[in-house]
Coordinates of C-alpha atoms in Angstrom, one line a residue:
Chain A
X216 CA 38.5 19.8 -15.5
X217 CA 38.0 16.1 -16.8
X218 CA 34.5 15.7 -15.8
X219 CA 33.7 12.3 -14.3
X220 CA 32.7 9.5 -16.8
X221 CA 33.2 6.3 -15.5
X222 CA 32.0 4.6 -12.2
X223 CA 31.9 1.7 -9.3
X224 CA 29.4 1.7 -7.1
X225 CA 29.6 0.1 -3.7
X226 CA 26.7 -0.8 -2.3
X227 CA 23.2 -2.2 -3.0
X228 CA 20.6 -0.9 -1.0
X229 CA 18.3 1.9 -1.5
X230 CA 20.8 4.9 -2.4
X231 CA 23.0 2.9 -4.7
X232 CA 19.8 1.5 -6.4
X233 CA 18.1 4.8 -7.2
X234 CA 22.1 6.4 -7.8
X235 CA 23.5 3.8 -10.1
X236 CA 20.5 4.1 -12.4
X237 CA 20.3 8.2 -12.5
X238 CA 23.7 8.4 -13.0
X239 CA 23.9 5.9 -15.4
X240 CA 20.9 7.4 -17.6
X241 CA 23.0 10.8 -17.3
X242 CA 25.2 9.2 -19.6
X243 CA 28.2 7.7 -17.2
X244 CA 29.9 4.2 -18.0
X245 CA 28.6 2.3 -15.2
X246 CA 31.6 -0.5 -14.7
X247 CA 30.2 -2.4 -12.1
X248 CA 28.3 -3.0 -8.7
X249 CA 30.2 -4.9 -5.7
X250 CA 28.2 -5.6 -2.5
X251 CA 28.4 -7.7 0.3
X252 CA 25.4 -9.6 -0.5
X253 CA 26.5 -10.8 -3.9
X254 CA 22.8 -11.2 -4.7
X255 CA 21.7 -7.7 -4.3
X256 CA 24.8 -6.2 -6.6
X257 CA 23.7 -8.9 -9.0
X258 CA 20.0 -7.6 -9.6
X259 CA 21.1 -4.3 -9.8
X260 CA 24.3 -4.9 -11.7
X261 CA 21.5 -6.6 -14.4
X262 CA 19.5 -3.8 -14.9
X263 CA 22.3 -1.2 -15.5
X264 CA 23.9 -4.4 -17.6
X265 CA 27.7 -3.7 -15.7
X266 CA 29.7 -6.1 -14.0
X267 CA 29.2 -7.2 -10.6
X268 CA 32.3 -8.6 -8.3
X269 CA 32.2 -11.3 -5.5
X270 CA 35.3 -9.9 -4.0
X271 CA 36.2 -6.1 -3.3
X272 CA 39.6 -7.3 -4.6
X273 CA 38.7 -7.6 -7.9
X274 CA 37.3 -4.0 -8.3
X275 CA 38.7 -2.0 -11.2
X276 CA 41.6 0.8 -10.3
X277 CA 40.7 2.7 -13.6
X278 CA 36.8 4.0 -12.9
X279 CA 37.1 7.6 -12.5
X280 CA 35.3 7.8 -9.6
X281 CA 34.2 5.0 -6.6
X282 CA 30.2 5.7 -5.0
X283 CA 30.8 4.0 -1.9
X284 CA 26.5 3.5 -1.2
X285 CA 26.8 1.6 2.4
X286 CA 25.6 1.8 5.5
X287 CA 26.8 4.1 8.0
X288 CA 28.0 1.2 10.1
X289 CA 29.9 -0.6 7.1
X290 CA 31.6 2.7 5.9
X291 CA 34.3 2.5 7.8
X292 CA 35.3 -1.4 7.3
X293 CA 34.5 -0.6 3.5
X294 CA 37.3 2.1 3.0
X295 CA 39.5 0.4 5.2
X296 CA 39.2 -2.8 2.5
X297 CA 39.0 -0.7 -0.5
X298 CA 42.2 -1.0 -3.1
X299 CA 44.3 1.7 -3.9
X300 CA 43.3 3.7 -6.9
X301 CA 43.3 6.8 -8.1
X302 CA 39.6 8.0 -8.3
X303 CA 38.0 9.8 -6.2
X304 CA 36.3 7.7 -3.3
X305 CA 33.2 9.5 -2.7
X306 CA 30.0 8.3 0.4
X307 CA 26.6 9.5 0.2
X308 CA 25.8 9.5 3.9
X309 CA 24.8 12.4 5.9
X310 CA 25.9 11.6 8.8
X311 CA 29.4 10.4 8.5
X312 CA 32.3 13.5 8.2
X313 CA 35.1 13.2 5.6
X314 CA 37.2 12.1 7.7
X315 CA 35.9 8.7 7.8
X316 CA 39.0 8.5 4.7
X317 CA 42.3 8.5 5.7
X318 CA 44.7 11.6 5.4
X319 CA 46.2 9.3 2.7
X320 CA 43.4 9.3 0.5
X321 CA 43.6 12.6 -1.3
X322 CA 40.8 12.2 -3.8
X323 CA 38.4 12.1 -1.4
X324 CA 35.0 13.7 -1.3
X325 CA 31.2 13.2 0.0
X326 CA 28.2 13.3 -2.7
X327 CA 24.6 13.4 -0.4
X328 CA 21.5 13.3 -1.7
X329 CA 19.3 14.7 1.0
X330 CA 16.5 12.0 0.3
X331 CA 14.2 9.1 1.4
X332 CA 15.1 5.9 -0.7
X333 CA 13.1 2.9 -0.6
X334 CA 13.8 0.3 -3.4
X335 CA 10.0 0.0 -4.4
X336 CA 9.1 3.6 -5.2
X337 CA 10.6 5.6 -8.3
X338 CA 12.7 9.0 -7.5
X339 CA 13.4 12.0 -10.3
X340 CA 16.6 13.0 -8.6
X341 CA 16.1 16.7 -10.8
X342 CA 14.8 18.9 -7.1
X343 CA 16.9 16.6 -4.7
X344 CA 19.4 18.7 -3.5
X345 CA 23.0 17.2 -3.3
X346 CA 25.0 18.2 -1.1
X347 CA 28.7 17.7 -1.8
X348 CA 32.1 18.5 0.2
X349 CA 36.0 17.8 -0.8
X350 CA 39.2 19.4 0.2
X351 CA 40.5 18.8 -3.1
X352 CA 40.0 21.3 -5.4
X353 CA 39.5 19.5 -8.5
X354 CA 37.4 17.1 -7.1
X355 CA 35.0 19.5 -5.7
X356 CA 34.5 20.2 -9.4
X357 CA 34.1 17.7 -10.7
X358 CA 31.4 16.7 -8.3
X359 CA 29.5 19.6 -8.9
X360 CA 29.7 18.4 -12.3
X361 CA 28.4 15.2 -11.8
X362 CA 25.6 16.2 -9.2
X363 CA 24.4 19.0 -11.8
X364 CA 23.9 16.3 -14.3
X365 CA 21.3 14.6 -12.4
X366 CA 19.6 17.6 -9.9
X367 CA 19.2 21.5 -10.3
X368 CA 20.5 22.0 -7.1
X369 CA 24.1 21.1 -5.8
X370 CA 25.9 22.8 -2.7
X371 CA 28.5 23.1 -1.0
X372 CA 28.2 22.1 2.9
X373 CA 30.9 21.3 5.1
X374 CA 30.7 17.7 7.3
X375 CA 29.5 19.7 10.7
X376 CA 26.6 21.1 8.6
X377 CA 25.7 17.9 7.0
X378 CA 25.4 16.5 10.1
X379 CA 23.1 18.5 11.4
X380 CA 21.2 19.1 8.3
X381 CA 20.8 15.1 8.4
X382 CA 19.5 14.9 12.1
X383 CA 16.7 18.1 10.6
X384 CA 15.8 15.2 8.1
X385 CA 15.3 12.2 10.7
X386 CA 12.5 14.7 12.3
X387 CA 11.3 16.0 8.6
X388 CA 10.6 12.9 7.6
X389 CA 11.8 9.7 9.4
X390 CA 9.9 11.0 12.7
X391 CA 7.2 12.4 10.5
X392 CA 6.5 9.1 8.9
X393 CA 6.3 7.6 12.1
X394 CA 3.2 9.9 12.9
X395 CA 2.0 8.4 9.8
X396 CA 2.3 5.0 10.7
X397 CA 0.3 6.3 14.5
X398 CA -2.2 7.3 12.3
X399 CA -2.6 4.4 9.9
X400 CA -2.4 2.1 12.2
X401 CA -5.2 3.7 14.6
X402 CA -7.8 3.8 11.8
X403 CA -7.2 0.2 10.8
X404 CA -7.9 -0.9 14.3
X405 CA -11.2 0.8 13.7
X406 CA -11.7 -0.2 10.0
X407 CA -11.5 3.4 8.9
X408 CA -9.2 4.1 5.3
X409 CA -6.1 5.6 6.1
X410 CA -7.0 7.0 2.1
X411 CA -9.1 9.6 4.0
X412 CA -6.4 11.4 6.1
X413 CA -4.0 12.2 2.7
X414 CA -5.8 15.3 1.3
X415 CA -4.8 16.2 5.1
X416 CA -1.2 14.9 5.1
X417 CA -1.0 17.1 1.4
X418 CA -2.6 20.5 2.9
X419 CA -0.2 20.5 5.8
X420 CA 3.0 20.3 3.7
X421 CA 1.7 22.8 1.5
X422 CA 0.7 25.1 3.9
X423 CA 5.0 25.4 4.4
X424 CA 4.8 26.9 1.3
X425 CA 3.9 30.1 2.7
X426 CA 3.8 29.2 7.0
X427 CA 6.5 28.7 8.8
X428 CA 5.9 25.4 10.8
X429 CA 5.4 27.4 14.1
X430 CA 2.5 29.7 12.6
X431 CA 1.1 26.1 10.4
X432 CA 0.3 24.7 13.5
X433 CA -3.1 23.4 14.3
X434 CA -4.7 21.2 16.4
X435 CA -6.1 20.5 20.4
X436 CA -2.1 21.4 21.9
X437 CA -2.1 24.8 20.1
X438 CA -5.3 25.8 20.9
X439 CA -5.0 24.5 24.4
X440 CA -8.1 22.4 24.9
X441 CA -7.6 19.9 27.7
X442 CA -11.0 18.5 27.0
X443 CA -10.0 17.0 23.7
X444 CA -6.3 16.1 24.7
X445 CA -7.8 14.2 27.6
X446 CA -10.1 12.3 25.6
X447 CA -7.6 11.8 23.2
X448 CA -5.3 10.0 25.8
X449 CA -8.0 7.9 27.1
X450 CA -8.9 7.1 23.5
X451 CA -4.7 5.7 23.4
X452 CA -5.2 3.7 26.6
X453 CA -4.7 0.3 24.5
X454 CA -1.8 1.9 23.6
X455 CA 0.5 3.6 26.2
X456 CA 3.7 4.1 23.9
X457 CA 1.3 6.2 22.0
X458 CA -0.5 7.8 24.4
X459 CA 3.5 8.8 26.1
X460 CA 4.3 10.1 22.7
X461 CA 0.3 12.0 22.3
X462 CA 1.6 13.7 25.6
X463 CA 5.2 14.5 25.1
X464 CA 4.3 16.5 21.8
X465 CA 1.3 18.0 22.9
X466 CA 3.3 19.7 26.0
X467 CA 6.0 20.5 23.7
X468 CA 3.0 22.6 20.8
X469 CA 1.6 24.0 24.6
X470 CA 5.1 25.9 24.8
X471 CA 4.9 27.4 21.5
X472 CA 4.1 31.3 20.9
X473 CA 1.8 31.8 18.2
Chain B
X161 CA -35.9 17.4 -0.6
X162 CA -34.8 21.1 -0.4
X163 CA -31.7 21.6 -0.5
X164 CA -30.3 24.4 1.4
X165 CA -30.1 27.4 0.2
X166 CA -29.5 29.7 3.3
X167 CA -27.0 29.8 5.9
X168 CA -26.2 32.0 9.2
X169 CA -22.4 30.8 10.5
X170 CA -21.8 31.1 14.1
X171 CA -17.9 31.5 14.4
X172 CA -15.0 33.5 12.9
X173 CA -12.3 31.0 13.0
X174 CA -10.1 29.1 10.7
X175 CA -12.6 27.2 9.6
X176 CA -15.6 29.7 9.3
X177 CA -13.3 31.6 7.5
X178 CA -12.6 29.1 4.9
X179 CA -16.0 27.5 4.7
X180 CA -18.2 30.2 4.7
X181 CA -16.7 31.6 1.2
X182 CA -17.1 28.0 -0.4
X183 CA -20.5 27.8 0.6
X184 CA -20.7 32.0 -1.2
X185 CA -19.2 30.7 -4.0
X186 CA -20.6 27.6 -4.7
X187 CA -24.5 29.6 -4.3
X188 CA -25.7 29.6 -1.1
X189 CA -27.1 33.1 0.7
X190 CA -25.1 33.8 3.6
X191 CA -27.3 35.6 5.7
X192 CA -24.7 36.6 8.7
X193 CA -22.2 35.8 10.6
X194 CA -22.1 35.7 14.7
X195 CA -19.1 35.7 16.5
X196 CA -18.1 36.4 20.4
X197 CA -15.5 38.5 18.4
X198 CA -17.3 40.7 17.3
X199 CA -13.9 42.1 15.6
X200 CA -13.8 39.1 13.6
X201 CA -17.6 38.0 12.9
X202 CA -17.1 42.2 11.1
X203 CA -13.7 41.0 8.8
X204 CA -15.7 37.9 7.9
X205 CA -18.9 39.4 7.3
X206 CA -17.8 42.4 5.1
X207 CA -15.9 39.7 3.2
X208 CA -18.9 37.8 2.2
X209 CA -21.3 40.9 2.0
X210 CA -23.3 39.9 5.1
X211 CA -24.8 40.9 8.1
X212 CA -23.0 40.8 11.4
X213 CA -25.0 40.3 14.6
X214 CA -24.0 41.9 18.2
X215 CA -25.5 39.1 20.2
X216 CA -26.7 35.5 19.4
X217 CA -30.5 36.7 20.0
X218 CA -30.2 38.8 16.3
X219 CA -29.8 35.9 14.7
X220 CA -32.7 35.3 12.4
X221 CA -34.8 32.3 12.6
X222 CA -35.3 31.9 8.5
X223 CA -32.5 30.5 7.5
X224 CA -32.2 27.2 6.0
X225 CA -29.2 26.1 8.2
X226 CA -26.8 27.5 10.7
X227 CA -23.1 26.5 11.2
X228 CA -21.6 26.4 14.4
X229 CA -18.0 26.6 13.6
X230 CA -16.8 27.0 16.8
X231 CA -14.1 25.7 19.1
X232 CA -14.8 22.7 20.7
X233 CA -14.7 24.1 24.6
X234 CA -17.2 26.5 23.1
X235 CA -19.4 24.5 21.4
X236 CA -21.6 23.8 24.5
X237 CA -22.3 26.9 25.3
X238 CA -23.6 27.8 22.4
X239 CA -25.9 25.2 21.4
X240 CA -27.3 26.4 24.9
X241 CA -27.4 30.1 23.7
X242 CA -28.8 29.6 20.2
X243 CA -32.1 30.5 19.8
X244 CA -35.0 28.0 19.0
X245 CA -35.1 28.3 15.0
X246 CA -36.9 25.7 12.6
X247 CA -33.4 25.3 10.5
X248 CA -30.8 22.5 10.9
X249 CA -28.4 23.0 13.6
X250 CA -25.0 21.5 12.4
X251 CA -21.3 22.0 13.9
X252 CA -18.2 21.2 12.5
X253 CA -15.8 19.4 14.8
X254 CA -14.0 16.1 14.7
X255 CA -13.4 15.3 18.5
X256 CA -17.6 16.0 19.7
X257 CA -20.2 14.0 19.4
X258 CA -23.6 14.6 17.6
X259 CA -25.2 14.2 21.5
X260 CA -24.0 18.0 22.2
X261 CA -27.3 19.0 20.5
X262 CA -30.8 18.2 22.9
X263 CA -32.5 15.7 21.8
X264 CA -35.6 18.3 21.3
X265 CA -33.9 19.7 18.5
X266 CA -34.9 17.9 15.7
X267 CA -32.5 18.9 12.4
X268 CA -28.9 18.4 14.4
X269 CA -26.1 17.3 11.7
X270 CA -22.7 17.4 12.1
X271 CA -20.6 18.3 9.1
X272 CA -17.3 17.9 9.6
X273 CA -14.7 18.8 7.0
X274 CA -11.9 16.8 7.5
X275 CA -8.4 19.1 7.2
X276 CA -5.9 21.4 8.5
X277 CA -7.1 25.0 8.6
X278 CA -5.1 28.6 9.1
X279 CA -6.7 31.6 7.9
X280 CA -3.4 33.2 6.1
X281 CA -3.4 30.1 3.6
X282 CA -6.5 29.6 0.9
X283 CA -8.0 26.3 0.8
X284 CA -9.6 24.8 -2.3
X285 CA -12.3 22.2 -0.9
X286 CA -12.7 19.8 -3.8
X287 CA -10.6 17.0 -2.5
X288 CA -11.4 17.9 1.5
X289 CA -13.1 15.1 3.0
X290 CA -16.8 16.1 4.3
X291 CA -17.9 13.6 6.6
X292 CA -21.4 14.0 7.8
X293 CA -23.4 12.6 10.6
X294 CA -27.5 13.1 11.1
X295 CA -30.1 10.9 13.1
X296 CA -32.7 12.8 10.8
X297 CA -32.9 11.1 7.4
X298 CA -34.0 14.5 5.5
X299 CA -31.2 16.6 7.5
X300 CA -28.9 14.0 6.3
X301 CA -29.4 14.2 2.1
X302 CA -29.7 17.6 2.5
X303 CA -26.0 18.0 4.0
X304 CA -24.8 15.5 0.9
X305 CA -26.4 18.0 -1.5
X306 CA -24.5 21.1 0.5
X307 CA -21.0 19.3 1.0
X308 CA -21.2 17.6 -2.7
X309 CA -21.4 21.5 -3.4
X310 CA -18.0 22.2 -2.7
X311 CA -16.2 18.8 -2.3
X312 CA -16.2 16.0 -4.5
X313 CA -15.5 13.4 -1.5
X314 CA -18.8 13.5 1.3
X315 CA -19.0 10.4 3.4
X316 CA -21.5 9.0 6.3
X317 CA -19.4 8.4 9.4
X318 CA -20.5 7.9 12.7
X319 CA -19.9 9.9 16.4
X320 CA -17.9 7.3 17.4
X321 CA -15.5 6.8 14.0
X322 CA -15.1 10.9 13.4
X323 CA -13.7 10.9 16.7
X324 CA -11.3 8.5 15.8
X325 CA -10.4 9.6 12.4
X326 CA -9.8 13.6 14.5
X327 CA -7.5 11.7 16.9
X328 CA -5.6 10.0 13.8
X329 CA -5.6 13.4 11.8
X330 CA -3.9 15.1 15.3
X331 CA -0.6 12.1 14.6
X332 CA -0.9 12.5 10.8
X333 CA -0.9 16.4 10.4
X334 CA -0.6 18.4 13.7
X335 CA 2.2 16.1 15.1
X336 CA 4.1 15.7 11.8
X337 CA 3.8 19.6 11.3
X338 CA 5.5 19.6 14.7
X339 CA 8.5 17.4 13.6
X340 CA 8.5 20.4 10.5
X341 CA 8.8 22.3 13.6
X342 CA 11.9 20.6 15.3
X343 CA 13.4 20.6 12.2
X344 CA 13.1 24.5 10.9
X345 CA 14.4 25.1 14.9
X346 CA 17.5 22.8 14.6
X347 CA 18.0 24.3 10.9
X348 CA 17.9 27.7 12.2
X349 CA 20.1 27.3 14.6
X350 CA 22.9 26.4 12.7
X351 CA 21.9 29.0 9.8
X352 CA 20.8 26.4 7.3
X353 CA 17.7 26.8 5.5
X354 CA 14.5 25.0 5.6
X355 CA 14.0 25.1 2.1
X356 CA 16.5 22.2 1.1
X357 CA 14.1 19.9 3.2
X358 CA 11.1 20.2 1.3
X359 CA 12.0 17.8 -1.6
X360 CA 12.5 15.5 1.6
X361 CA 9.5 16.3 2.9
X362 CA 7.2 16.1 -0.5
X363 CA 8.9 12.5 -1.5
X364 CA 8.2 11.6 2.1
X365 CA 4.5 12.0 1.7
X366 CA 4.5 10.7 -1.9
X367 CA 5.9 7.6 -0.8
X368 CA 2.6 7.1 0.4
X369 CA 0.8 6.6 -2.7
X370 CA 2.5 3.3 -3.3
X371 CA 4.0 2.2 0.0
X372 CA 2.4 1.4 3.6
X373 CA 3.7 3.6 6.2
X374 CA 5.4 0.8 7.8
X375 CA 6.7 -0.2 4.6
X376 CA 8.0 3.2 3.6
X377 CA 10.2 4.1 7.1
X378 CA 14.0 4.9 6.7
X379 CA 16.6 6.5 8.9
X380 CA 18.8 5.7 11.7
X381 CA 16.2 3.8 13.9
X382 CA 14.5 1.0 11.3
X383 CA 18.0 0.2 10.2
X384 CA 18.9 -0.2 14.0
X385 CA 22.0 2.6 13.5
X386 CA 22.9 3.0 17.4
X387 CA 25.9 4.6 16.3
X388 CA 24.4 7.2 14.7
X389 CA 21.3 7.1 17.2
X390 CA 23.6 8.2 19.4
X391 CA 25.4 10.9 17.6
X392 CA 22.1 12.3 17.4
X393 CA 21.2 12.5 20.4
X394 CA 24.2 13.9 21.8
X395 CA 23.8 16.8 18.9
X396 CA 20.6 17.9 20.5
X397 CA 22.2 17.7 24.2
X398 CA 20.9 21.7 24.2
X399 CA 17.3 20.7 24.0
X400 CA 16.0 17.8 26.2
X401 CA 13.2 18.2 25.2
X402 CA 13.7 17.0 21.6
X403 CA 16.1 14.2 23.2
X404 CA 12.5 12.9 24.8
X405 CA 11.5 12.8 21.2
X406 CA 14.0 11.4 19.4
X407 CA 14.4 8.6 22.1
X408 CA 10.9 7.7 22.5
X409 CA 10.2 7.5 18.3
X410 CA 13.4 6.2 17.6
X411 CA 12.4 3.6 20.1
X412 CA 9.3 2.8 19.1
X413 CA 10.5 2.4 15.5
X414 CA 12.8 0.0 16.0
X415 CA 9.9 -1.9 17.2
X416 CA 8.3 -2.5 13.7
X417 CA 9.1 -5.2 11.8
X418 CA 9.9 -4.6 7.9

């Protein structure tokens, strides 16, 4: 197996600037950036010191391997404008299948790092698990490779699985942050820190460590005290999106069986 | 001021059940422990080496302080049940205010510790919030001596504020454990394991220590992703109920601005 040493990423936004980096400080030739927004692939293409390209045209045909970082929505338009080469066109999104390349494209693959990226906040890639899928032999190994040079953990899982690992992940931890912002935004209204709440937010992830979610629960819903609830909701009523959200959990932790 | 130096705890909860050893082990006497579950007052109190007590008149009227660690629906009832004693009378819940005590009885605190309790996972105390509340100036250093015993973190907040912060702490770690929830469910369903979310799940939170909430949402919704919004919720067209969800965030985050 050649293992993969050379590299294009497509793409600018949060994966491709926490990928390009890792990758690069695992030792890969990073050949360049290309972005739609010329000025994004710039600042990143600066701090790796690679190229950066104001047309897809003029990307390379020799990297060993193309980390196409975009949008779900862009994907699509992105392959279809990509040149022909012969390294392997990899994604990183959870939610779109292989198939998204054409039958034609034989060294095709997906590379997913099952992660929240946001530009301003530092990531050690070393526990993120990557989750990787190819028809193509070769390719498969090579990308376990390449994922094993930046994490401890890279799998297989097929596009069906990703798919539904990624929707597990927009409740784990888009949804989740959401709660967060309920809270934070509650305790500003009443000049209270949201600082106090995190030994909280810590305690309830570590409690997974040995509950499963369903015996972790606590609160007013699981213990089914209206009293509270319904002071609770009249508490929300400057707020009706979050009192509709209070009510539609709280009905859903009523159902569970402790 | 004395500081307190003896304590009877009325309740066998989660949160009895975690404070009543800190207080042990940080030096206080525990005299006994009173429970309606009798059952469970008996686990607590062999624990601790203490007495147990068949009915709330045993309870002897020498000690320095009594915690009522009690639900909040029972709370009432027994602050009508307890027995006049000379000690302070102090409870420990987030969502009622210090009025449940008469205003005859003198040395009523509340001492409120501000996280997530299940009695199958041990708690260390030092970075818990204790936030205290007491009309009685005395009553009031004496509960910063006692919580400065086990946490280093004791705060003054009012009726009024705790109440808000409980209602916050409900959205920040009851209704996020919830999401946990949705998530180990979908998982399970399709025979993938909840494990590979926790890196997720950690960064998620750790995000926190340099970024806003607001600042720090990703996913489908704050990038507007209809496409896969969609996708989504067509995947979960076997549970409505987690539709409601995923509608009614997803919604609601594509309301913030970035």
């Amino acid at each position: 197996m050649n293992s993969i040493q050379s590299l294009v990423v497509i793409g600018s936004g949060n994966v491709a600037t926490h990928l390009a980096p890792a990758f690069k400080d695992a030792g890969l030739d990073i050949l360049g950036i290309y972005s739609r927004t010329f000025k994004n692939s710039k600042i990143l293409a600066d701090k790796l010191n690679a190229n950066t390209y104001e047309s897809i045209t003029e990307i390379p045909d020799s990297a060993d391997a193309y980390l196409l970082a975009v949008s779900d929505s862009a994907l699509t338009k992105i392959v279809g404008e990509m040149p022909i080469v012969d390294g392997i066109l990899m994604h990183t999104s959870g939610s779109v299948g292989l198939d998204v390349f054409s039958e034609n494209i034989k060294r095709a693959a997906v590379f997913y790092p099952l992660q929240t990226f946001s530009k301003e906040k530092p990531l050690d890639f070393s526990n993120v698990p990557i989750l990787i899928e190819s028809k193509d032999k070769m390719v498969f190994k090579q990308l376990e490779n390449l994922g094993g040079k930046i994490s401890q953990t890279v799998k297989f899982i097929d596009s069906k699985q990703r798919k539904q690992l990624h929707l597990a992940a927009v409740f784990a931890s888009n949804f989740s942050n959401y709660m967060y912002y309920i809270a934070f935004d509650l305790l500003k209204e009443n000049k209270l820190n949201f600082e106090l709440l995190k030994p909280l937010i810590s305690e309830t992830i570590e409690k997974l460590d040995t509950l499963s979610p369903q015996k972790a629960q606590t609160g007013p819903a699981i213990r089914h005290d209206s009293k509270t609830m319904n002071a609770h909701f009249e508490m929300l009523n400057t707020h009706p999106e979050y009192q509709q959200i209070y009510r539609l959990i709280s009905d859903q932790i009523q159902k569970l069986k402790l």
